[in-house]
């Protein structure tokens, strides 16, 4: 099968896998949010940072090194698998013995056992990472969909059952463990790849030299991204952590589904054309415009309808999370600029610059946290919004060095793509604030009315001005196959 054919197939299957998995996860989380109190979600939110760091360390960025390699063989896969597993076991022991100290830090005795059990996810995930990497390298996303969806359905059903039985936060923990176990089993039967506990020095050196910089950058990113629940849990309350993590999860659903779908295919695809700068720039530019159009539209719509959306889906006990959610949605608009520009550095093998960029952006965020934490949660989240904007500027600066996509060009594309949505959002948001009539309308009808008016006006403006972004989107809609437009990306 040719590269184009694999890519077209990959787009289709990855969309189904990403949308299906995120939809299942979203529905499961909605049900769990109605069965479990915010305080219980908050307890898990306090320890997410440790699991996130553990997963980054156990992989050491070497899986991405495998994907960008020209011809990885069994020695490559065996070496990376063995290293991932050994590191994950070491990290599990570290978290086991430090669990009491972490519990004492939060003044939450229940966290000791939670950490010791939840950290098993790090070890379990290391068992199927290479199988998944092998499929990604070959652009075989059909098998990944057939693994992901059943695993999530099984784990989600068990999580909901345990929540009905009043397991509280343990329902969330066991659900994550079952997900990892199910994926391990399914990937084994799909790929029939039997791991070999073998290390080859030359292979380890090759992949580690590429991966450790990505790992350091990933650790910094995950620490800072997950440090907000930790800080909120330390200085505020478990309920506040629950509100924040719920707001973050709601925001991540569209961001991860849309951008994650394309990124999962584009990273290995762009890696294969990394030496053709002109082709890479053209493909990257069009991908970013499309993702930015869709994500900015969805994020602005979610900000506009946040109050009725939470009322309909989660119930009024979660309404305190609405302001957090609205602010976090702003960071979602900047996501394509941050993600795709930074990916250029990895594709080009410049992990040194990738690490440098990560250090700069995370240091600025930490400074923002230090300056705002004393003033409350809203200023704390605002520091995250500001940092997303700063990070986008930094990523654009670095990426421009390799694909000649200047700041002026990117700013022009971004402005033309996002500005129509901002105009419509400003008009409707002003009407909502100035008119009390919406307070007397049921949440569901508020959601339908605002959503419909916003989308109709936005499409009308884009069509009137014939923006490039809407032309690209219409090109996708007019095709009968979701992957066909990507052929133009590769020309």
Tab-separated table of C-alpha atoms in Angstrom:
chain	number	residue	atom	x	y	z
A	1	UNK	CA	0.000	0.000	0.000
A	2	UNK	CA	1.371	3.445	-0.952
A	3	UNK	CA	2.054	6.237	1.533
A	4	UNK	CA	-0.960	8.186	0.296
A	5	UNK	CA	-3.257	5.175	0.590
A	6	UNK	CA	-2.020	4.420	4.095
A	7	UNK	CA	-2.528	8.042	5.068
A	8	UNK	CA	-6.066	8.199	3.692
A	9	UNK	CA	-6.948	5.009	5.513
A	10	UNK	CA	-5.215	6.271	8.633
A	11	UNK	CA	-7.232	9.482	8.705
A	12	UNK	CA	-10.506	7.549	8.504
A	13	UNK	CA	-9.683	4.938	11.108
A	14	UNK	CA	-8.030	7.426	13.441
A	15	UNK	CA	-11.056	9.707	13.298
A	16	UNK	CA	-13.312	6.785	14.161
A	17	UNK	CA	-10.975	5.705	16.964
A	18	UNK	CA	-10.494	9.189	18.411
A	19	UNK	CA	-14.120	10.250	18.114
A	20	UNK	CA	-15.401	6.901	19.330
A	21	UNK	CA	-13.031	6.683	22.293
A	22	UNK	CA	-13.560	10.309	23.311
A	23	UNK	CA	-17.324	9.974	22.929
A	24	UNK	CA	-17.377	6.844	25.084
A	25	UNK	CA	-15.120	8.486	27.652
A	26	UNK	CA	-17.203	11.654	27.621
A	27	UNK	CA	-20.479	9.790	28.170
A	28	UNK	CA	-18.941	7.668	30.916
A	29	UNK	CA	-17.561	10.766	32.642
A	30	UNK	CA	-20.960	12.486	32.445
A	31	UNK	CA	-22.623	9.504	34.133
A	32	UNK	CA	-19.880	9.258	36.757
A	33	UNK	CA	-20.105	12.996	37.451
A	34	UNK	CA	-23.760	12.529	38.382
A	35	UNK	CA	-22.981	9.555	40.628
A	36	UNK	CA	-19.780	10.743	42.317
A	37	UNK	CA	-19.302	13.933	44.319
A	38	UNK	CA	-16.824	16.650	43.216
A	39	UNK	CA	-14.696	15.964	46.329
A	40	UNK	CA	-14.090	12.388	45.160
A	41	UNK	CA	-12.999	13.552	41.723
A	42	UNK	CA	-10.782	16.050	43.503
A	43	UNK	CA	-8.899	13.320	45.353
A	44	UNK	CA	-7.932	11.672	42.085
A	45	UNK	CA	-7.092	15.042	40.578
A	46	UNK	CA	-4.540	15.641	43.332
A	47	UNK	CA	-2.440	12.652	42.272
A	48	UNK	CA	-2.792	12.886	38.480
A	49	UNK	CA	0.490	14.781	38.322
A	50	UNK	CA	2.428	11.785	39.655
A	51	UNK	CA	0.884	9.383	37.172
A	52	UNK	CA	1.482	11.828	34.305
A	53	UNK	CA	5.150	12.230	35.201
A	54	UNK	CA	5.505	8.476	35.642
A	55	UNK	CA	4.140	7.753	32.158
A	56	UNK	CA	6.526	10.310	30.625
A	57	UNK	CA	9.528	8.840	32.397
A	58	UNK	CA	8.676	5.222	31.658
A	59	UNK	CA	8.524	5.882	27.915
A	60	UNK	CA	11.529	8.255	27.871
A	61	UNK	CA	10.434	9.589	24.486
A	62	UNK	CA	11.858	6.504	22.812
A	63	UNK	CA	8.548	5.474	21.239
A	64	UNK	CA	8.556	8.674	19.204
A	65	UNK	CA	12.129	7.903	18.224
A	66	UNK	CA	10.936	4.559	16.841
A	67	UNK	CA	8.199	6.268	14.807
A	68	UNK	CA	10.611	8.686	13.143
A	69	UNK	CA	13.230	5.974	12.491
A	70	UNK	CA	13.692	4.899	8.888
A	71	UNK	CA	13.723	1.113	9.394
A	72	UNK	CA	13.314	0.010	13.029
A	73	UNK	CA	13.847	-3.728	13.563
A	74	UNK	CA	13.227	-6.224	16.366
A	75	UNK	CA	16.320	-5.047	18.219
A	76	UNK	CA	14.891	-1.523	18.321
A	77	UNK	CA	11.495	-2.653	19.585
A	78	UNK	CA	12.908	-5.085	22.166
A	79	UNK	CA	15.322	-2.494	23.555
A	80	UNK	CA	12.688	0.227	23.950
A	81	UNK	CA	10.153	-2.215	25.447
A	82	UNK	CA	12.634	-3.522	28.018
A	83	UNK	CA	13.744	-0.039	29.005
A	84	UNK	CA	10.156	1.205	29.346
A	85	UNK	CA	9.196	-1.725	31.561
A	86	UNK	CA	12.237	-1.456	33.833
A	87	UNK	CA	11.732	2.271	34.334
A	88	UNK	CA	8.009	1.816	35.012
A	89	UNK	CA	8.724	-0.780	37.729
A	90	UNK	CA	11.280	1.508	39.341
A	91	UNK	CA	8.805	4.403	39.312
A	92	UNK	CA	6.096	2.239	40.850
A	93	UNK	CA	8.360	1.407	43.774
A	94	UNK	CA	9.197	5.090	44.191
A	95	UNK	CA	5.525	6.057	44.346
A	96	UNK	CA	4.749	3.152	46.700
A	97	UNK	CA	7.253	4.315	49.299
A	98	UNK	CA	6.576	8.049	48.896
A	99	UNK	CA	2.770	7.696	49.021
A	100	UNK	CA	2.576	8.509	52.773
A	101	UNK	CA	4.615	11.679	52.229
A	102	UNK	CA	2.322	12.794	49.418
A	103	UNK	CA	-0.724	12.138	51.607
A	104	UNK	CA	0.812	14.201	54.365
A	105	UNK	CA	1.510	17.053	51.931
A	106	UNK	CA	-2.199	17.264	51.086
A	107	UNK	CA	-3.337	16.311	54.601
A	108	UNK	CA	-5.457	13.577	52.976
A	109	UNK	CA	-4.732	10.132	54.557
A	110	UNK	CA	-6.863	8.354	51.930
A	111	UNK	CA	-4.350	9.226	49.238
A	112	UNK	CA	-1.755	6.684	50.416
A	113	UNK	CA	-3.667	3.636	49.211
A	114	UNK	CA	-5.004	5.510	46.188
A	115	UNK	CA	-1.485	6.298	44.987
A	116	UNK	CA	-0.219	2.767	45.559
A	117	UNK	CA	-3.024	1.248	43.527
A	118	UNK	CA	-3.383	3.938	40.858
A	119	UNK	CA	0.360	3.885	40.091
A	120	UNK	CA	-0.069	0.360	38.720
A	121	UNK	CA	-1.385	2.087	35.590
A	122	UNK	CA	2.195	3.199	34.798
A	123	UNK	CA	3.435	-0.407	34.747
A	124	UNK	CA	0.422	-1.686	32.809
A	125	UNK	CA	0.745	1.013	30.145
A	126	UNK	CA	4.373	0.049	29.513
A	127	UNK	CA	3.216	-3.428	28.459
A	128	UNK	CA	1.348	-2.282	25.338
A	129	UNK	CA	3.161	0.916	24.327
A	130	UNK	CA	5.451	-0.790	21.808
A	131	UNK	CA	2.634	-2.798	20.220
A	132	UNK	CA	0.784	0.469	19.681
A	133	UNK	CA	3.951	2.143	18.393
A	134	UNK	CA	4.491	-0.601	15.814
A	135	UNK	CA	0.969	-0.067	14.487
A	136	UNK	CA	1.459	3.710	14.374
A	137	UNK	CA	4.742	3.400	12.495
A	138	UNK	CA	2.972	1.341	9.824
A	139	UNK	CA	0.029	3.792	9.781
A	140	UNK	CA	-2.207	0.906	10.841
A	141	UNK	CA	-4.885	2.708	12.826
A	142	UNK	CA	-7.684	0.229	12.163
A	143	UNK	CA	-6.317	-2.182	14.754
A	144	UNK	CA	-5.851	0.656	17.227
A	145	UNK	CA	-9.519	1.555	16.925
A	146	UNK	CA	-10.512	-2.095	17.408
A	147	UNK	CA	-8.445	-2.152	20.593
A	148	UNK	CA	-9.345	1.226	22.054
A	149	UNK	CA	-13.131	1.138	21.771
A	150	UNK	CA	-13.753	-2.297	23.368
A	151	UNK	CA	-11.302	-1.512	26.168
A	152	UNK	CA	-13.067	1.743	26.984
A	153	UNK	CA	-16.509	0.124	26.846
A	154	UNK	CA	-15.441	-2.631	29.232
A	155	UNK	CA	-13.683	-0.290	31.647
A	156	UNK	CA	-16.432	2.343	31.466
A	157	UNK	CA	-19.122	-0.214	32.267
A	158	UNK	CA	-17.143	-1.443	35.279
A	159	UNK	CA	-16.525	2.124	36.443
A	160	UNK	CA	-20.235	3.006	36.264
A	161	UNK	CA	-21.195	-0.210	38.075
A	162	UNK	CA	-18.739	0.518	40.891
A	163	UNK	CA	-20.008	4.097	41.125
A	164	UNK	CA	-23.575	2.778	41.532
A	165	UNK	CA	-22.249	0.594	44.339
A	166	UNK	CA	-20.842	3.712	46.094
A	167	UNK	CA	-17.155	2.973	45.506
A	168	UNK	CA	-16.579	6.702	45.072
A	169	UNK	CA	-13.080	7.612	43.903
A	170	UNK	CA	-12.120	3.927	43.743
A	171	UNK	CA	-14.520	3.504	40.821
A	172	UNK	CA	-12.341	5.959	38.884
A	173	UNK	CA	-9.112	4.210	39.889
A	174	UNK	CA	-10.282	0.704	38.998
A	175	UNK	CA	-11.661	1.971	35.688
A	176	UNK	CA	-8.197	3.215	34.664
A	177	UNK	CA	-6.568	-0.067	35.660
A	178	UNK	CA	-9.109	-2.142	33.725
A	179	UNK	CA	-8.566	0.085	30.662
A	180	UNK	CA	-4.830	-0.632	30.697
A	181	UNK	CA	-5.288	-4.364	31.214
A	182	UNK	CA	-7.864	-4.627	28.437
A	183	UNK	CA	-5.615	-2.742	25.985
A	184	UNK	CA	-2.651	-4.961	26.862
A	185	UNK	CA	-4.624	-8.129	26.181
A	186	UNK	CA	-6.256	-6.888	22.975
A	187	UNK	CA	-3.012	-5.512	21.502
A	188	UNK	CA	-1.270	-8.803	22.236
A	189	UNK	CA	-3.846	-10.836	20.323
A	190	UNK	CA	-3.926	-8.280	17.483
A	191	UNK	CA	-0.206	-7.941	16.840
A	192	UNK	CA	0.978	-11.332	18.108
A	193	UNK	CA	4.202	-9.546	19.023
A	194	UNK	CA	5.833	-11.220	21.993
A	195	UNK	CA	8.040	-8.802	23.949
A	196	UNK	CA	11.685	-9.726	24.442
A	197	UNK	CA	13.453	-8.538	27.566
A	198	UNK	CA	16.666	-7.638	25.777
A	199	UNK	CA	18.814	-4.503	25.656
A	200	UNK	CA	21.097	-3.641	22.753
A	201	UNK	CA	23.564	-0.951	23.705
A	202	UNK	CA	23.787	0.727	20.297
A	203	UNK	CA	19.990	0.823	19.941
A	204	UNK	CA	19.528	2.150	23.455
A	205	UNK	CA	22.041	4.908	22.795
A	206	UNK	CA	20.364	5.868	19.523
A	207	UNK	CA	16.805	6.089	20.846
A	208	UNK	CA	17.670	7.470	24.243
A	209	UNK	CA	19.757	10.302	22.769
A	210	UNK	CA	16.696	11.370	20.782
A	211	UNK	CA	14.096	10.562	23.404
A	212	UNK	CA	15.508	11.922	26.637
A	213	UNK	CA	15.110	15.541	25.506
A	214	UNK	CA	11.508	14.901	24.548
A	215	UNK	CA	11.063	13.183	27.901
A	216	UNK	CA	12.429	16.146	29.824
A	217	UNK	CA	10.205	18.478	27.834
A	218	UNK	CA	7.238	16.162	28.382
A	219	UNK	CA	7.878	15.956	32.115
A	220	UNK	CA	8.052	19.728	32.378
A	221	UNK	CA	4.846	20.066	30.378
A	222	UNK	CA	2.958	17.425	32.344
A	223	UNK	CA	4.156	18.689	35.699
A	224	UNK	CA	3.058	22.210	34.969
A	225	UNK	CA	-0.168	21.101	33.268
A	226	UNK	CA	-1.076	18.933	36.243
A	227	UNK	CA	0.334	21.231	38.884
A	228	UNK	CA	-2.877	23.230	38.954
A	229	UNK	CA	-4.920	20.462	40.640
A	230	UNK	CA	-2.020	19.942	43.057
A	231	UNK	CA	-1.845	23.632	43.992
A	232	UNK	CA	-5.624	23.945	44.223
A	233	UNK	CA	-5.726	20.863	46.444
A	234	UNK	CA	-2.978	22.257	48.676
A	235	UNK	CA	-4.262	25.808	49.077
A	236	UNK	CA	-7.996	25.435	48.541
A	237	UNK	CA	-10.109	22.251	48.780
A	238	UNK	CA	-10.773	18.844	47.229
A	239	UNK	CA	-14.091	20.124	45.870
A	240	UNK	CA	-12.299	22.933	44.038
A	241	UNK	CA	-9.934	20.362	42.531
A	242	UNK	CA	-12.967	18.412	41.383
A	243	UNK	CA	-14.471	21.467	39.704
A	244	UNK	CA	-11.191	22.287	37.980
A	245	UNK	CA	-10.529	18.735	36.734
A	246	UNK	CA	-14.110	18.442	35.474
A	247	UNK	CA	-13.762	21.740	33.596
A	248	UNK	CA	-10.448	20.581	32.142
A	249	UNK	CA	-11.901	17.228	31.070
A	250	UNK	CA	-14.847	18.909	29.348
A	251	UNK	CA	-12.484	21.215	27.469
A	252	UNK	CA	-10.194	18.364	26.455
A	253	UNK	CA	-12.958	16.354	24.769
A	254	UNK	CA	-13.167	18.423	21.545
A	255	UNK	CA	-9.483	19.405	21.613
A	256	UNK	CA	-8.215	15.842	21.930
A	257	UNK	CA	-10.766	14.427	19.489
A	258	UNK	CA	-10.159	16.861	16.648
A	259	UNK	CA	-6.512	17.775	16.959
A	260	UNK	CA	-5.538	14.373	18.347
A	261	UNK	CA	-7.046	12.610	15.355
A	262	UNK	CA	-4.982	14.536	12.833
A	263	UNK	CA	-1.837	14.747	14.946
A	264	UNK	CA	-1.741	10.985	15.397
A	265	UNK	CA	-1.597	10.550	11.620
A	266	UNK	CA	0.321	13.691	10.683
A	267	UNK	CA	3.286	13.053	12.967
A	268	UNK	CA	4.358	9.771	11.316
A	269	UNK	CA	3.290	11.133	7.911
A	270	UNK	CA	5.271	14.358	8.239
A	271	UNK	CA	8.207	12.327	9.514
A	272	UNK	CA	8.258	10.513	6.176
A	273	UNK	CA	8.415	13.808	4.203
A	274	UNK	CA	10.621	15.656	6.676
A	275	UNK	CA	13.365	16.232	4.105
A	276	UNK	CA	11.079	18.047	1.640
A	277	UNK	CA	10.658	21.464	3.289
A	278	UNK	CA	8.295	22.881	0.666
A	279	UNK	CA	5.937	19.930	0.812
A	280	UNK	CA	6.119	19.839	4.607
A	281	UNK	CA	5.280	23.535	4.955
A	282	UNK	CA	2.311	23.307	2.592
A	283	UNK	CA	0.898	20.256	4.335
A	284	UNK	CA	1.446	21.790	7.747
A	285	UNK	CA	-0.091	25.151	6.823
A	286	UNK	CA	-3.305	23.689	5.467
A	287	UNK	CA	-3.640	21.254	8.360
A	288	UNK	CA	-3.236	24.024	10.904
A	289	UNK	CA	-5.808	26.290	9.232
A	290	UNK	CA	-8.425	23.531	9.203
A	291	UNK	CA	-7.816	22.466	12.792
A	292	UNK	CA	-7.762	26.073	13.973
A	293	UNK	CA	-11.062	26.846	12.248
A	294	UNK	CA	-12.849	23.887	13.793
A	295	UNK	CA	-11.294	24.219	17.254
A	296	UNK	CA	-11.748	27.992	17.555
A	297	UNK	CA	-15.386	27.644	16.514
A	298	UNK	CA	-16.053	24.924	19.058
A	299	UNK	CA	-14.152	26.675	21.858
A	300	UNK	CA	-15.979	29.992	21.351
A	301	UNK	CA	-19.310	28.148	21.190
A	302	UNK	CA	-18.504	26.297	24.429
A	303	UNK	CA	-17.579	29.535	26.200
A	304	UNK	CA	-20.852	31.068	25.048
A	305	UNK	CA	-23.021	28.124	26.128
A	306	UNK	CA	-21.009	26.935	29.140
A	307	UNK	CA	-23.668	27.626	31.786
A	308	UNK	CA	-26.578	25.784	30.120
A	309	UNK	CA	-24.191	23.064	28.908
A	310	UNK	CA	-23.076	22.191	32.442
A	311	UNK	CA	-26.655	22.464	33.685
A	312	UNK	CA	-27.930	19.971	31.100
A	313	UNK	CA	-25.077	17.468	31.157
A	314	UNK	CA	-23.756	17.495	34.716
A	315	UNK	CA	-26.422	19.064	36.885
A	316	UNK	CA	-26.381	22.194	39.009
A	317	UNK	CA	-23.887	20.815	41.543
A	318	UNK	CA	-21.172	21.322	38.895
A	319	UNK	CA	-22.087	24.923	37.945
A	320	UNK	CA	-19.208	26.396	40.039
A	321	UNK	CA	-16.880	24.865	37.429
A	322	UNK	CA	-18.300	27.036	34.606
A	323	UNK	CA	-15.897	30.029	34.956
A	324	UNK	CA	-12.919	27.629	35.059
A	325	UNK	CA	-14.199	25.890	31.938
A	326	UNK	CA	-14.657	29.133	30.009
A	327	UNK	CA	-11.115	30.277	30.702
A	328	UNK	CA	-9.622	26.878	29.851
A	329	UNK	CA	-11.452	26.908	26.511
A	330	UNK	CA	-9.363	29.931	25.525
A	331	UNK	CA	-6.235	27.789	25.865
A	332	UNK	CA	-7.861	25.304	23.470
A	333	UNK	CA	-7.831	27.942	20.723
A	334	UNK	CA	-4.049	28.224	21.007
A	335	UNK	CA	-3.576	24.445	21.019
A	336	UNK	CA	-2.931	23.966	17.259
A	337	UNK	CA	-0.317	26.737	17.250
A	338	UNK	CA	1.498	25.170	20.186
A	339	UNK	CA	1.189	21.540	19.154
A	340	UNK	CA	1.919	21.613	15.439
A	341	UNK	CA	4.747	24.127	15.596
A	342	UNK	CA	6.501	22.128	18.311
A	343	UNK	CA	6.025	18.931	16.294
A	344	UNK	CA	8.129	20.440	13.501
A	345	UNK	CA	11.114	20.430	15.845
A	346	UNK	CA	10.640	16.747	16.659
A	347	UNK	CA	10.152	15.832	13.014
A	348	UNK	CA	13.350	17.634	12.094
A	349	UNK	CA	15.207	15.850	14.884
A	350	UNK	CA	15.943	19.063	16.793
A	351	UNK	CA	14.928	17.806	20.204
A	352	UNK	CA	17.465	20.183	21.740
A	353	UNK	CA	15.381	23.145	20.571
A	354	UNK	CA	12.201	21.293	21.563
A	355	UNK	CA	13.530	21.000	25.104
A	356	UNK	CA	14.689	24.620	25.131
A	357	UNK	CA	11.258	25.776	24.013
A	358	UNK	CA	9.568	23.644	26.663
A	359	UNK	CA	11.797	25.022	29.419
A	360	UNK	CA	11.031	28.612	28.436
A	361	UNK	CA	7.261	28.132	28.289
A	362	UNK	CA	7.052	26.131	31.502
A	363	UNK	CA	9.254	28.553	33.432
A	364	UNK	CA	7.011	31.432	32.397
A	365	UNK	CA	3.975	29.466	33.547
A	366	UNK	CA	5.558	28.719	36.923
A	367	UNK	CA	6.276	32.422	37.346
A	368	UNK	CA	2.651	33.128	36.539
A	369	UNK	CA	1.517	30.617	39.147
A	370	UNK	CA	3.751	32.169	41.810
A	371	UNK	CA	2.390	35.633	41.038
A	372	UNK	CA	-1.309	34.680	40.983
A	373	UNK	CA	-1.893	31.838	43.463
A	374	UNK	CA	-2.408	34.208	46.395
A	375	UNK	CA	-5.270	35.944	44.586
A	376	UNK	CA	-7.486	32.915	43.992
A	377	UNK	CA	-8.304	30.254	41.405
A	378	UNK	CA	-9.502	32.558	38.624
A	379	UNK	CA	-6.215	34.536	38.437
A	380	UNK	CA	-4.402	31.188	38.653
A	381	UNK	CA	-6.207	29.879	35.573
A	382	UNK	CA	-5.704	33.210	33.805
A	383	UNK	CA	-1.959	32.665	34.119
A	384	UNK	CA	-2.466	29.442	32.145
A	385	UNK	CA	-4.305	31.346	29.404
A	386	UNK	CA	-1.555	33.954	29.130
A	387	UNK	CA	1.077	31.233	29.027
A	388	UNK	CA	-0.702	29.477	26.131
A	389	UNK	CA	-0.427	32.676	24.124
A	390	UNK	CA	3.240	33.152	25.023
A	391	UNK	CA	3.931	29.514	24.174
A	392	UNK	CA	2.340	29.935	20.738
A	393	UNK	CA	4.654	32.866	19.976
A	394	UNK	CA	7.702	30.879	21.066
A	395	UNK	CA	6.704	27.802	19.069
A	396	UNK	CA	6.107	29.870	15.939
A	397	UNK	CA	9.552	31.439	16.317
A	398	UNK	CA	11.334	28.098	16.503
A	399	UNK	CA	9.308	26.337	13.783
A	400	UNK	CA	9.892	29.193	11.330
A	401	UNK	CA	13.573	28.260	11.249
A	402	UNK	CA	12.810	24.930	9.579
A	403	UNK	CA	9.768	25.361	7.307
A	404	UNK	CA	9.978	29.088	6.504
A	405	UNK	CA	6.460	29.719	7.866
A	406	UNK	CA	7.034	33.180	9.298
A	407	UNK	CA	5.302	34.849	12.195
A	408	UNK	CA	3.615	37.272	9.786
A	409	UNK	CA	2.257	34.431	7.645
A	410	UNK	CA	0.983	32.473	10.645
A	411	UNK	CA	-0.551	35.554	12.259
A	412	UNK	CA	-2.361	36.381	9.014
A	413	UNK	CA	-3.718	32.837	8.707
A	414	UNK	CA	-4.767	32.791	12.362
A	415	UNK	CA	-6.439	36.206	12.214
A	416	UNK	CA	-8.445	35.421	9.069
A	417	UNK	CA	-9.504	32.075	10.543
A	418	UNK	CA	-10.478	33.156	14.056
A	419	UNK	CA	-11.691	36.751	13.624
A	420	UNK	CA	-15.178	35.933	12.207
A	421	UNK	CA	-15.871	33.715	15.204
A	422	UNK	CA	-14.751	36.416	17.611
A	423	UNK	CA	-17.148	38.904	15.999
A	424	UNK	CA	-20.149	36.596	16.320
A	425	UNK	CA	-19.145	35.576	19.849
A	426	UNK	CA	-18.835	39.207	21.001
A	427	UNK	CA	-22.280	40.112	19.659
A	428	UNK	CA	-24.082	37.152	21.236
A	429	UNK	CA	-22.158	37.346	24.515
A	430	UNK	CA	-23.114	41.021	24.847
A	431	UNK	CA	-26.776	40.208	24.208
A	432	UNK	CA	-26.722	37.504	26.903
A	433	UNK	CA	-25.174	39.831	29.479
A	434	UNK	CA	-27.450	42.783	28.697
A	435	UNK	CA	-30.706	40.857	28.367
A	436	UNK	CA	-32.165	39.036	31.427
A	437	UNK	CA	-34.564	37.047	29.237
A	438	UNK	CA	-32.165	34.089	29.055
A	439	UNK	CA	-32.411	33.577	32.822
A	440	UNK	CA	-36.035	32.438	32.424
A	441	UNK	CA	-35.365	29.950	29.633
A	442	UNK	CA	-34.641	26.301	30.366
A	443	UNK	CA	-30.993	25.271	30.033
A	444	UNK	CA	-31.716	22.944	27.127
A	445	UNK	CA	-33.425	25.634	25.031
A	446	UNK	CA	-30.672	28.126	25.854
A	447	UNK	CA	-28.161	25.621	24.546
A	448	UNK	CA	-30.042	24.943	21.313
A	449	UNK	CA	-30.845	28.606	20.620
A	450	UNK	CA	-27.378	30.007	21.262
A	451	UNK	CA	-25.656	27.172	19.438
A	452	UNK	CA	-27.836	27.454	16.336
A	453	UNK	CA	-27.616	31.253	16.069
A	454	UNK	CA	-23.850	31.238	16.607
A	455	UNK	CA	-23.157	28.630	13.932
A	456	UNK	CA	-25.531	30.160	11.356
A	457	UNK	CA	-24.050	33.646	11.734
A	458	UNK	CA	-20.486	32.332	11.673
A	459	UNK	CA	-20.963	30.287	8.511
A	460	UNK	CA	-22.686	33.264	6.881
A	461	UNK	CA	-19.733	35.584	7.595
A	462	UNK	CA	-17.180	33.056	6.369
A	463	UNK	CA	-19.131	32.518	3.139
A	464	UNK	CA	-19.631	36.231	2.529
A	465	UNK	CA	-15.925	36.959	2.827
A	466	UNK	CA	-14.903	33.639	1.221
A	467	UNK	CA	-12.218	32.974	3.796
A	468	UNK	CA	-9.521	30.452	2.997
A	469	UNK	CA	-10.425	28.367	6.039
A	470	UNK	CA	-14.042	27.892	4.960
A	471	UNK	CA	-12.911	27.033	1.426
A	472	UNK	CA	-10.629	24.340	2.839
A	473	UNK	CA	-13.452	22.998	4.992
A	474	UNK	CA	-15.925	22.982	2.111
A	475	UNK	CA	-13.389	21.037	0.095
A	476	UNK	CA	-13.506	18.354	2.767
A	477	UNK	CA	-17.291	18.308	2.991
A	478	UNK	CA	-17.761	17.975	-0.771
A	479	UNK	CA	-15.751	14.764	-0.904
A	480	UNK	CA	-17.327	11.408	-0.333
A	481	UNK	CA	-14.357	10.012	1.591
A	482	UNK	CA	-12.950	11.704	4.675
A	483	UNK	CA	-9.379	11.032	3.686
A	484	UNK	CA	-9.415	12.097	0.039
A	485	UNK	CA	-8.543	15.770	0.661
A	486	UNK	CA	-5.210	14.734	2.135
A	487	UNK	CA	-4.047	13.799	-1.339
A	488	UNK	CA	-3.716	17.534	-2.018
A	489	UNK	CA	-1.586	17.931	1.069
A	490	UNK	CA	0.990	15.593	-0.391
A	491	UNK	CA	1.205	17.113	-3.858
